[in-house]
Tab-separated table of C-alpha atoms and ligand atoms in Angstrom:
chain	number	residue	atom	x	y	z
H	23	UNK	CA	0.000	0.000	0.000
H	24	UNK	CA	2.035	3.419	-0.650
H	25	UNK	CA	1.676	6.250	1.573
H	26	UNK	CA	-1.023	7.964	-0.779
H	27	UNK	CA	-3.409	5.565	-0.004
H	28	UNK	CA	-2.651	6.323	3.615
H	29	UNK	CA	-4.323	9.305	2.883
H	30	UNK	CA	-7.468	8.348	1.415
H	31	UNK	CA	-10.813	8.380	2.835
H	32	UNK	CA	-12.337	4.671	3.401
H	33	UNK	CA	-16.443	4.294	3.345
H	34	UNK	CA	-18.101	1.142	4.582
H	35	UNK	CA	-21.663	0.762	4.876
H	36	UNK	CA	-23.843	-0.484	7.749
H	37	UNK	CA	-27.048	-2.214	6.224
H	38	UNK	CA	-29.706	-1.847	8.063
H	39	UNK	CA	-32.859	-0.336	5.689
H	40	UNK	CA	-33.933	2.143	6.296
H	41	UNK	CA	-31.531	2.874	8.968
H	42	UNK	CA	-28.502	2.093	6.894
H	43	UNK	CA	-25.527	4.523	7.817
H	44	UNK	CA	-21.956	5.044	6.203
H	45	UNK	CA	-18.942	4.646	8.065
H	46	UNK	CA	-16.161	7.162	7.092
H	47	UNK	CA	-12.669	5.983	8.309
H	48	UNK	CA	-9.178	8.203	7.346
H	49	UNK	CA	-6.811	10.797	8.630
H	50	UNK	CA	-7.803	13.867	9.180
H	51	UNK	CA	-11.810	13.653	8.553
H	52	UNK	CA	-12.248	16.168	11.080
H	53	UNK	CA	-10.729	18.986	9.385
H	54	UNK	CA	-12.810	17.404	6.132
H	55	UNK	CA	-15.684	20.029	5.931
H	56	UNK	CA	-17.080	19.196	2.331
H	57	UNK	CA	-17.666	15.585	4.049
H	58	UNK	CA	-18.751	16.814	7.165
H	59	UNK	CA	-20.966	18.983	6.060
H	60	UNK	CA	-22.816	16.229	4.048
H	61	UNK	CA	-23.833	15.045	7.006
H	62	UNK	CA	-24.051	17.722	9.780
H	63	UNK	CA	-26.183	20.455	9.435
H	64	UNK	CA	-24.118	23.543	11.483
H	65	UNK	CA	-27.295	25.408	12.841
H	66	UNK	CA	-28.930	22.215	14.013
H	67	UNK	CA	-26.290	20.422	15.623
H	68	UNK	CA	-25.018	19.983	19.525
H	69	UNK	CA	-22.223	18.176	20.937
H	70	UNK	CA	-21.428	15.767	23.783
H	71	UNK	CA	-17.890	15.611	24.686
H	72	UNK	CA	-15.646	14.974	27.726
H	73	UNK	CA	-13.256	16.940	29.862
H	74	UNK	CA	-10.290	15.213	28.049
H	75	UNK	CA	-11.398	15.336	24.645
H	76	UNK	CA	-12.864	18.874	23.939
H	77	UNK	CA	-9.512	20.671	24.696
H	78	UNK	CA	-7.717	18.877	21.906
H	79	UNK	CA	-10.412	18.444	19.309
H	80	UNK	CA	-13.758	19.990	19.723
H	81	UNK	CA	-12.386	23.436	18.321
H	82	UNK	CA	-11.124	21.542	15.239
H	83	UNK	CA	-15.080	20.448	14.873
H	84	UNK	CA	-16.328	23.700	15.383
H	85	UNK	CA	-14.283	24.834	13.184
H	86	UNK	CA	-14.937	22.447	10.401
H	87	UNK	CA	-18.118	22.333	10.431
H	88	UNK	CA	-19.079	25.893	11.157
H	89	UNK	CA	-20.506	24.925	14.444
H	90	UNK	CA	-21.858	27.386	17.611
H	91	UNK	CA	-19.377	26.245	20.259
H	92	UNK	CA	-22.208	27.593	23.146
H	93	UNK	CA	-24.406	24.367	21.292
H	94	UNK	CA	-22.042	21.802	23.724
H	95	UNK	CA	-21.522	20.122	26.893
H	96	UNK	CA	-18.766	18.793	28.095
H	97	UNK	CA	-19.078	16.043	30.478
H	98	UNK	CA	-17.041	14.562	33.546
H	99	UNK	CA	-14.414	11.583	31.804
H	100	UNK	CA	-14.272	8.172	33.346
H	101	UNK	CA	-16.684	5.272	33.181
H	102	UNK	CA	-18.071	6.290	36.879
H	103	UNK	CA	-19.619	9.335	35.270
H	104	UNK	CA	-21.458	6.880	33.068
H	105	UNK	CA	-24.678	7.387	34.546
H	106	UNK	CA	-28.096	9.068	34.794
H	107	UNK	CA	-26.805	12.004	36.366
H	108	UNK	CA	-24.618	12.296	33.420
H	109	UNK	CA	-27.978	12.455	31.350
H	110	UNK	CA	-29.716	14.927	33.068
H	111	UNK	CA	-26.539	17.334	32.479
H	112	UNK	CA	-26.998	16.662	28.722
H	113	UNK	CA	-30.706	17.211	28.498
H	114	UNK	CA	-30.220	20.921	30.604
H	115	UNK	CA	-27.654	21.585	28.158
H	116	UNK	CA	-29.642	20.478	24.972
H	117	UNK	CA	-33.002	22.127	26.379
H	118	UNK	CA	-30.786	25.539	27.361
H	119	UNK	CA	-29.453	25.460	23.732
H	120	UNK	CA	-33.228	24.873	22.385
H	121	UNK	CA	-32.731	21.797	20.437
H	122	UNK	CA	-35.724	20.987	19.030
H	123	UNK	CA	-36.518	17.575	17.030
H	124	UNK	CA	-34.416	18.467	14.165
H	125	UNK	CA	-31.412	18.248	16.335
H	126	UNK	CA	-28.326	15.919	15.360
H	127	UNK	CA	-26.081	15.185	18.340
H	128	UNK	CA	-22.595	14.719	18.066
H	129	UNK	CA	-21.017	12.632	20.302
H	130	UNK	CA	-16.934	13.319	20.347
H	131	UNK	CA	-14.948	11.036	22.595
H	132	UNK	CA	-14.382	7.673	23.526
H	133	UNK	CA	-16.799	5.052	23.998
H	134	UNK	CA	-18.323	6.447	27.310
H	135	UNK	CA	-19.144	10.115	25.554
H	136	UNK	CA	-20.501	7.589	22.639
H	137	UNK	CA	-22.598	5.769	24.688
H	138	UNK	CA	-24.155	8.292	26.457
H	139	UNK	CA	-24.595	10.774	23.703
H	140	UNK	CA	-26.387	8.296	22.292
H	141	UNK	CA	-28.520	6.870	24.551
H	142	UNK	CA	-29.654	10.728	24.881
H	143	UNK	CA	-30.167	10.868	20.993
H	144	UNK	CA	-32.328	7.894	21.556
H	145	UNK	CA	-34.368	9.498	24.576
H	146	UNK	CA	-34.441	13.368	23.622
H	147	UNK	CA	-37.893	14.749	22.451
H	148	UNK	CA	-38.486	10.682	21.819
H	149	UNK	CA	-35.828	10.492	19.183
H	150	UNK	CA	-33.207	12.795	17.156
H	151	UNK	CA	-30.036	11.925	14.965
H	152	UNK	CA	-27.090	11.760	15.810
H	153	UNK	CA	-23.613	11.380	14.218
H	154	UNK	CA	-20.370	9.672	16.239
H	155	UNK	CA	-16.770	10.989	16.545
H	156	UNK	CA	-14.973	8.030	18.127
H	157	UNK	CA	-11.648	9.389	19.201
H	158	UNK	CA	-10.526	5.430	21.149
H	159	UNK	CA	-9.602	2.658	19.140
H	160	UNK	CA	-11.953	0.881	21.079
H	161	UNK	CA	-14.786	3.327	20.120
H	162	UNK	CA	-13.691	3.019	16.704
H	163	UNK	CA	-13.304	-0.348	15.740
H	164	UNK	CA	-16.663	-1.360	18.486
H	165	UNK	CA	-18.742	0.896	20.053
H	166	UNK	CA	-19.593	3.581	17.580
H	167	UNK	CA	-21.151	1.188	15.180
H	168	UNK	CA	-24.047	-1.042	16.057
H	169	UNK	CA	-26.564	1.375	17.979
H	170	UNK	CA	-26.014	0.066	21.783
H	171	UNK	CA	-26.397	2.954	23.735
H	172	UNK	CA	-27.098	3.594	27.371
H	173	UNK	CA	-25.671	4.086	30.986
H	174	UNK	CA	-24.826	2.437	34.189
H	175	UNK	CA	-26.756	1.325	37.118
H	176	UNK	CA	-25.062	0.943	40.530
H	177	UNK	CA	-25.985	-2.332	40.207
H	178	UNK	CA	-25.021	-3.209	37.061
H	179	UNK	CA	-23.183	-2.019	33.829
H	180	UNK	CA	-25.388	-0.790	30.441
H	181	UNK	CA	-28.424	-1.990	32.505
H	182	UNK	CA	-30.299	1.472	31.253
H	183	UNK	CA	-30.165	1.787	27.398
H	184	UNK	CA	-31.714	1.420	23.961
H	185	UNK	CA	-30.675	0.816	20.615
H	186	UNK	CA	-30.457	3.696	18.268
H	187	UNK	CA	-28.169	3.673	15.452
H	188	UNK	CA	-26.083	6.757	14.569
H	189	UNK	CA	-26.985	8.449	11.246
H	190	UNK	CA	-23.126	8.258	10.213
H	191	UNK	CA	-19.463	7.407	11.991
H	192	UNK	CA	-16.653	9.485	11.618
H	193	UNK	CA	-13.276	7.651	12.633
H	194	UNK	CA	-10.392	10.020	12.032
H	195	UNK	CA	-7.516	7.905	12.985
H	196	UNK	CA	-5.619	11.145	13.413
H	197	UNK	CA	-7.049	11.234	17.030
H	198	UNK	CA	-5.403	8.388	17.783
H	199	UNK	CA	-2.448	9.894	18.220
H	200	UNK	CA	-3.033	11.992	21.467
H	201	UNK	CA	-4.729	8.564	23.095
H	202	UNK	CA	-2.275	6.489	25.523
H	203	UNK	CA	-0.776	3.525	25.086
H	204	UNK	CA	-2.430	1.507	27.767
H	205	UNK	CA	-6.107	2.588	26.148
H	206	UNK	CA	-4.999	1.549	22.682
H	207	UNK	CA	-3.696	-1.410	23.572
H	208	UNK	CA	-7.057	-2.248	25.304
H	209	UNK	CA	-8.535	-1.307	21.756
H	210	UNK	CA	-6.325	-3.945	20.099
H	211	UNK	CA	-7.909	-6.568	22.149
H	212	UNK	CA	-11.161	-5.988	20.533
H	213	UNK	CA	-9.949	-5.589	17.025
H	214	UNK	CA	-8.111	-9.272	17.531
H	215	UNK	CA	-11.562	-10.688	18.609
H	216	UNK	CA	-13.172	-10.174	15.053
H	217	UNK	CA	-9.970	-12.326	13.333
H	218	UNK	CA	-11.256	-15.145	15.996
H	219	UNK	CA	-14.925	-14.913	15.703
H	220	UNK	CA	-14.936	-14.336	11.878
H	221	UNK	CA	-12.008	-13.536	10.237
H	222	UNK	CA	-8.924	-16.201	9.791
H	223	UNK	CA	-6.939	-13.890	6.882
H	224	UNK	CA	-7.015	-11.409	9.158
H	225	UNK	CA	-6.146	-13.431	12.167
H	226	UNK	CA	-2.922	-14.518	9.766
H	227	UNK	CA	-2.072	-10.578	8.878
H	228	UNK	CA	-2.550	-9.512	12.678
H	229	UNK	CA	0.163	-11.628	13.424
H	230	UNK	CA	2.761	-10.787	10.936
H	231	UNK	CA	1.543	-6.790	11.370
H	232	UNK	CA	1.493	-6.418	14.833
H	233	UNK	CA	4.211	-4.692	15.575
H	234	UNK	CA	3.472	-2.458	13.024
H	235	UNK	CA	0.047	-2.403	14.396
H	236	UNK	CA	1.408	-1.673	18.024
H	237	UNK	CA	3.647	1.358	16.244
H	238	UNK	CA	0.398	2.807	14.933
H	239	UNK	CA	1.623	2.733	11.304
H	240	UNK	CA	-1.184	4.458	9.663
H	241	UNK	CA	-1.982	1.697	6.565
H	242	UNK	CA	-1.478	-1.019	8.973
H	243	UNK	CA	-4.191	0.607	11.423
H	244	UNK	CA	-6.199	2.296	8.828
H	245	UNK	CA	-6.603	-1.812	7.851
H	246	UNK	CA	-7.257	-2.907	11.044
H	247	UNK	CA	-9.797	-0.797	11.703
H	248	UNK	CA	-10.929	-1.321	8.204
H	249	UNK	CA	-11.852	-5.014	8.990
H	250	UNK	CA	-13.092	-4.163	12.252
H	251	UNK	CA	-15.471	-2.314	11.553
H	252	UNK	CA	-16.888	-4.303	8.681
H	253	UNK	CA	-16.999	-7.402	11.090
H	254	UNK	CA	-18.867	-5.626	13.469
H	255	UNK	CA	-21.142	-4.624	10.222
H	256	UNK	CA	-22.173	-7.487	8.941
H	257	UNK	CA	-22.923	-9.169	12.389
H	258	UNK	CA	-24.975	-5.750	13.552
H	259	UNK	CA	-26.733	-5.726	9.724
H	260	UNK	CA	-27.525	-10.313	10.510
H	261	UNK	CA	-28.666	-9.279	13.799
H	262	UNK	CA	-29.498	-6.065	14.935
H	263	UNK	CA	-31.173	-6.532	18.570
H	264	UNK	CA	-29.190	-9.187	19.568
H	265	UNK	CA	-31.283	-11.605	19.464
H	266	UNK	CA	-28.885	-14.315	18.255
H	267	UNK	CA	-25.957	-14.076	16.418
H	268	UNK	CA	-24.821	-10.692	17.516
H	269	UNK	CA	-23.787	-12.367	20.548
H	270	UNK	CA	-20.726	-14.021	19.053
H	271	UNK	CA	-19.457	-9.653	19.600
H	272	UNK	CA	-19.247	-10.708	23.057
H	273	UNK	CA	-16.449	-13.869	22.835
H	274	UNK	CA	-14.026	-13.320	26.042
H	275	UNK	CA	-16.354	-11.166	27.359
H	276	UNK	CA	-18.449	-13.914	29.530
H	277	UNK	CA	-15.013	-14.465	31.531
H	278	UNK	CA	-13.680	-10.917	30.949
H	279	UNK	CA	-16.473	-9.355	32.670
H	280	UNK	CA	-16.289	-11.580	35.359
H	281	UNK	CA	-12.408	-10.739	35.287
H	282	UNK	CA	-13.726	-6.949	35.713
H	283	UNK	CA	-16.383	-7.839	38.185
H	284	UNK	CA	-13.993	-9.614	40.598
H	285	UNK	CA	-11.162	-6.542	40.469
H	286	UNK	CA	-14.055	-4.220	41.172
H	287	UNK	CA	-13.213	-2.555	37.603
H	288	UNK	CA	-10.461	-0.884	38.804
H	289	UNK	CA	-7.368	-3.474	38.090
H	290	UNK	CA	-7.973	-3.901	33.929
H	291	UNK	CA	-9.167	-2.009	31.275
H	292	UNK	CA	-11.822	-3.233	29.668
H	293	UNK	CA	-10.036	-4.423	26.290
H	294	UNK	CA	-7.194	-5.942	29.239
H	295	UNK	CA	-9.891	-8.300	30.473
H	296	UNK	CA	-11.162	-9.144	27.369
H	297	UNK	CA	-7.863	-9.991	26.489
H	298	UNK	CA	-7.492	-12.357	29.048
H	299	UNK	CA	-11.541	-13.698	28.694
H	300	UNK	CA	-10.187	-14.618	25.234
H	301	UNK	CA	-7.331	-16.748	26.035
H	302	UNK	CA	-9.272	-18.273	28.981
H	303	UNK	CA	-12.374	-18.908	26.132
H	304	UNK	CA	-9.364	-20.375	23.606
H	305	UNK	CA	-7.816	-22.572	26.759
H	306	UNK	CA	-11.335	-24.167	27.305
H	307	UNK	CA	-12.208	-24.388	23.529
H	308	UNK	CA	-8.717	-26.278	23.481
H	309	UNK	CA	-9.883	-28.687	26.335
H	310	UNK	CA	-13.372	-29.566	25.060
H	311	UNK	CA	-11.349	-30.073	21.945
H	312	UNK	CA	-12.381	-27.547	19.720
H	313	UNK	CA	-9.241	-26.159	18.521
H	314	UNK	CA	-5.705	-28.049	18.713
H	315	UNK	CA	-2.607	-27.412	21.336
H	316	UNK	CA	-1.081	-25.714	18.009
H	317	UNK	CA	-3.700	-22.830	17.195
H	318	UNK	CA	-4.135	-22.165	20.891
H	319	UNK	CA	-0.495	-21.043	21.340
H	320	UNK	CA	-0.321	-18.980	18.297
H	321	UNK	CA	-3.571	-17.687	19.943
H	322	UNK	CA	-1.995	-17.029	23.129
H	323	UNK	CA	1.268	-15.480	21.575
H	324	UNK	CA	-0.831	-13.139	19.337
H	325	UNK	CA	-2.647	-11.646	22.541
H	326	UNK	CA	0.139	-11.533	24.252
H	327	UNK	CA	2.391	-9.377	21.493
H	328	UNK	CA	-0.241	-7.419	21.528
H	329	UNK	CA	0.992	-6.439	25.091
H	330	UNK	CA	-2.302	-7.589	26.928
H	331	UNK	CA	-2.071	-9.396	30.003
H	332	UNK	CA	-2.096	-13.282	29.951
H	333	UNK	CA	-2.028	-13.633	34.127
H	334	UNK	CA	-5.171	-12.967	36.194
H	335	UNK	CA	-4.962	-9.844	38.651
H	336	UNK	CA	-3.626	-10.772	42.265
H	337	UNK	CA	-6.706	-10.155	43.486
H	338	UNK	CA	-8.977	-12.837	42.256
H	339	UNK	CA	-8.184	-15.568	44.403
H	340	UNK	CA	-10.867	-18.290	43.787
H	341	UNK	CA	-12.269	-20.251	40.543
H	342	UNK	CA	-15.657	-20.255	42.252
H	343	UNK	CA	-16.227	-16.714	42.446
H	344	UNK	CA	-15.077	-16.157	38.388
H	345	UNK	CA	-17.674	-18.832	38.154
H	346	UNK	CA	-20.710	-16.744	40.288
H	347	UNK	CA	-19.588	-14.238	38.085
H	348	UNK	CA	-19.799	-15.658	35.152
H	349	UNK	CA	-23.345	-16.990	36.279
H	350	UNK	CA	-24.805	-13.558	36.639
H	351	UNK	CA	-23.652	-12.208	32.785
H	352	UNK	CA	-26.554	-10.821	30.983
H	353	UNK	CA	-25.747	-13.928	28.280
H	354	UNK	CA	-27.336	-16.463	31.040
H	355	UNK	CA	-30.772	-17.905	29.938
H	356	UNK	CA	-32.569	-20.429	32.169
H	357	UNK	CA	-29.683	-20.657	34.525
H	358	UNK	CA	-27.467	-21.857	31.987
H	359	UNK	CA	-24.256	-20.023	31.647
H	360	UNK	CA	-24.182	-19.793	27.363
H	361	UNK	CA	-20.583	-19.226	26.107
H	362	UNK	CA	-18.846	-18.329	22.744
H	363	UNK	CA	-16.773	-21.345	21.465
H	364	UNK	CA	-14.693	-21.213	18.429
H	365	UNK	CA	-15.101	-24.319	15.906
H	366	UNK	CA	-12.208	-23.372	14.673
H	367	UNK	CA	-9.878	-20.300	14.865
H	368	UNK	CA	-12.631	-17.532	12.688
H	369	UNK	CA	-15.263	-19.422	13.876
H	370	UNK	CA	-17.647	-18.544	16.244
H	371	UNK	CA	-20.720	-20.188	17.735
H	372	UNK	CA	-22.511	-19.894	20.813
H	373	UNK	CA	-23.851	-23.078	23.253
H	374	UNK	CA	-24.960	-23.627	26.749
H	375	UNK	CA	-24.083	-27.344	26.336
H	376	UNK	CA	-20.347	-27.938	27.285
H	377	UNK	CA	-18.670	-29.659	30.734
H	378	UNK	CA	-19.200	-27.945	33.875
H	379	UNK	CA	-16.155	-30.197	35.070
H	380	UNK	CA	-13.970	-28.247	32.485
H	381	UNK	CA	-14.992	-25.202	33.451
H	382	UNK	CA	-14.371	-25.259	36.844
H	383	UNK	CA	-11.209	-26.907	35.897
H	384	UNK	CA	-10.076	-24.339	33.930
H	385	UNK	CA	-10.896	-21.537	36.254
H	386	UNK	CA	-9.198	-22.934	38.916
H	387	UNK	CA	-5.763	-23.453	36.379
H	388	UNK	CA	-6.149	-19.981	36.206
H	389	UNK	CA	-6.312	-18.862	39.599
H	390	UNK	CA	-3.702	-21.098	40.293
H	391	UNK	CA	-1.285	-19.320	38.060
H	392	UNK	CA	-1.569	-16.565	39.981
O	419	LIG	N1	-22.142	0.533	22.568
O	419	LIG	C1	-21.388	-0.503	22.370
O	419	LIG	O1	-21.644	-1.337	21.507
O	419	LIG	C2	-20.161	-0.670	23.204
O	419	LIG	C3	-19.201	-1.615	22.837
O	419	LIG	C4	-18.035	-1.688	23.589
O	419	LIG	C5	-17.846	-0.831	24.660
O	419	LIG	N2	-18.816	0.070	24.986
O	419	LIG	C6	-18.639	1.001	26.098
O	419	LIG	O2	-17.522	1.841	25.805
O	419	LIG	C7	-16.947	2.297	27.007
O	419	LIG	C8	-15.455	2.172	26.911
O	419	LIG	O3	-15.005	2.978	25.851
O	419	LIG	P1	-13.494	3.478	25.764
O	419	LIG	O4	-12.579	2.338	25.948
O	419	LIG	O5	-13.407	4.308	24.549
O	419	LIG	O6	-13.334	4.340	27.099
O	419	LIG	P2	-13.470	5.901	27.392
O	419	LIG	O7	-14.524	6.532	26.607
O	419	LIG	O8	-13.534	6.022	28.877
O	419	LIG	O9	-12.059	6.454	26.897
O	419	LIG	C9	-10.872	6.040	27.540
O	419	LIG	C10	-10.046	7.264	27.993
O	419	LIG	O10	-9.431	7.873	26.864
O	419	LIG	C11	-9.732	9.263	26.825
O	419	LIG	N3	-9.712	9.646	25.420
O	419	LIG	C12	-10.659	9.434	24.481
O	419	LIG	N4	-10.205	9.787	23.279
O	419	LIG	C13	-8.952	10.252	23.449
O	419	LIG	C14	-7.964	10.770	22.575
O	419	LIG	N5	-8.156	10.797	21.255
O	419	LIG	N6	-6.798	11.182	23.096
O	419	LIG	C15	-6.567	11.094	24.435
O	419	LIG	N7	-7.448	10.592	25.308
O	419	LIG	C16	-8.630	10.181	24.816
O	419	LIG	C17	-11.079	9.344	27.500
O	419	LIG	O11	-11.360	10.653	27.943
O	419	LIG	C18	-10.877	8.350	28.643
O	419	LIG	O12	-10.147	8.927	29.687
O	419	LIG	C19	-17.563	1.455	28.121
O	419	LIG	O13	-18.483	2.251	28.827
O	419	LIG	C20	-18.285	0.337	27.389
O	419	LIG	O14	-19.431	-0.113	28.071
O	419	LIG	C21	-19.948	0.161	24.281
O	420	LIG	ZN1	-15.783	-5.299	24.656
């Protein structure tokens, strides 16, 4: 690829009907006002940021699209701000600035800002558009496409939400390069989960470009994200409420969120523990005898270039409680704990029926490690 192409704007489509959207993915888009302004109408349009991301960007979007900075909120950054309270600041802001029906929300951050700008979109006047700005890789490459949005409940994550897709996604790798290396990392995680759930070619390039992947070369990510996002897609356009095989989005994440459960969210990043649900779902697809000892250690050595952990936290100190914690995922129906299996590496498929014995067994090896 020469570095021309670098340079070049990529458009995928999400395929959803009526509700189709485009996603634009390149360097620079947000200094791109002929695109922009295709889809953002200047006088009509508000944004939801954070505290991090307005000072280094939200003047560039004002700018480029001709924007009224006053038509903005900027919001508290961290997950713990991911909450109702969060809402009601948005919807005093939006009423203040009198948006009206016609509104389009613009929701410039990471995938907290998306979530939440979103689930307002969804909620405001019963309904307006809205347009994301992921500025994470994890935003870009998951949650800006697909239409999840929502909040937290103290007693449980995205328990408050609705799905409302965006009207277009901006990804402007460009603001990648202000992000740490710990968050994009974390992002990396979930971009490796569509080569194992879907994708074997691009399992094979993601391990001879990782470390060109890890540098942030710009064709290498711009490619990344390029498959990413078309993964997510296709899944989102087979399956748009989840009410099947959407859930194969959430391999790793059955253990991983157990992971983040047990640390009390505050030892991992989310991609970190997704990481690590991964190679625990790959070590137990290996043991039921799904995959062979061969394509679980390329598996393992993959996530672990990527520079995601591979060890539990100190601080979970018990199989049993990963597996009470795995009980109470939203994925549980009739008591049954239903995983994501691989058939094969770019495979996935989804079943409640495996051994309880391996489970537990596996768990435990993990624990043990620690
Ligand atoms: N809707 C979905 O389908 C979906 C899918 C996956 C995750 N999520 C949600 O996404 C959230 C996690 O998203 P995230 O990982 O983007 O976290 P995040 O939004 O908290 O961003 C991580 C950190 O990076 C900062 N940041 C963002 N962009 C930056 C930039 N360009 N430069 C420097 N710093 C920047 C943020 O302010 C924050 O401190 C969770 O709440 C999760 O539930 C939703
Ligand atoms: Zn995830």
């Amino acid at each position: 690829m020469s570095s021309a192409d670098a340079n070049a704007i990529s458009r995928l489509e999400v395929e959803l009907g009526a509700r189709s959207y485009p996603i634009y993915i390149g360097r620079g888009l947000l200094a791109d006002s002929e695109l922009l302004g295709k889809y953002v109408d200047a006088a009509s349009a508000f944004v939801v940021s954070n505290e991090t991301v307005a000072p280094l960007y939200l003047d560039q979007l004002v700018k480029t699209a001709g924007l009224d900075p006053a038509r903005s909120v900027v919001l508290a950054d961290g997950e713990q701000y991911k909450n109702i309270a969060s809402m009601q600041k948005i919807f005093d802001a939006m009423i203040a600035g009198q948006c009206d029906r016609g509104t389009t929300i613009l929701a410039l951050g990471g995938g907290v800002v998306g979530d939440m700008a979103g689930f307002a979109a969804a909620c405001y006047q019963r309904g307006v558009r809205f347009v994301q700005f992921p500025t994470t890789l994890l935003a870009q490459v998951d949650s800006s496409v697909g239409g999840k949005t929502g909040v937290n409940h103290p007693l449980g994550k995205n328990m408050i939400g609705a799905f409302h897709q965006p009207g277009a996604v901006f990804i402007d790798t460009n603001t990648l390069d202000t992000l740490a290396d710990r968050e994009y990392r974390a992002g990396i995680a979930e971009v490796i989960k569509y080569g194992f759930i879907r994708d074997r070619e691009f399992l094979q390039w993601l391990h001879e470009n990782m470390a060109r992947l890890l540098a942030r070369d710009p064709d290498a990510l711009r490619h990344a994200i390029m498959r990413s996002c078309a993964c997510k897609a296709a899944v989102v356009a087979d399956d748009e409420t989840e009410n099947g095989v959407r859930a194969i989005l959430n391999f790793g994440h059955t253990f991983g969120h157990a992971i983040e459960s047990a640390t009390a969210y505050s030892a991992l990043l989310h991609g970190e523990a997704v990481g690590l649900g991964m190679l625990m779902a790959l070590d137990f697809c290996k043991r039921c005898g799904l995959i062979d000892a061969h394509d679980f250690e390329s598996s393992r050595q993959l996530i672990e270039a990527a520079g995601l952990p591979v060890l539990l936290p100190h601080t979970v100190s018990s199989g049993k409680q990963l597996l009470r914690l795995m009980q109470h995922d939203k994925k549980v129906k009739r008591g049954r704990v239903r995983l994501v299996l691989l058939k094969s590496l770019g495979e996935a498929f989804i079943t409640g029926e495996y051994s309880d014995e391996l489970l537990e067994e596996l768990l435990e090896s993990y624990v043990s490690q620690v």
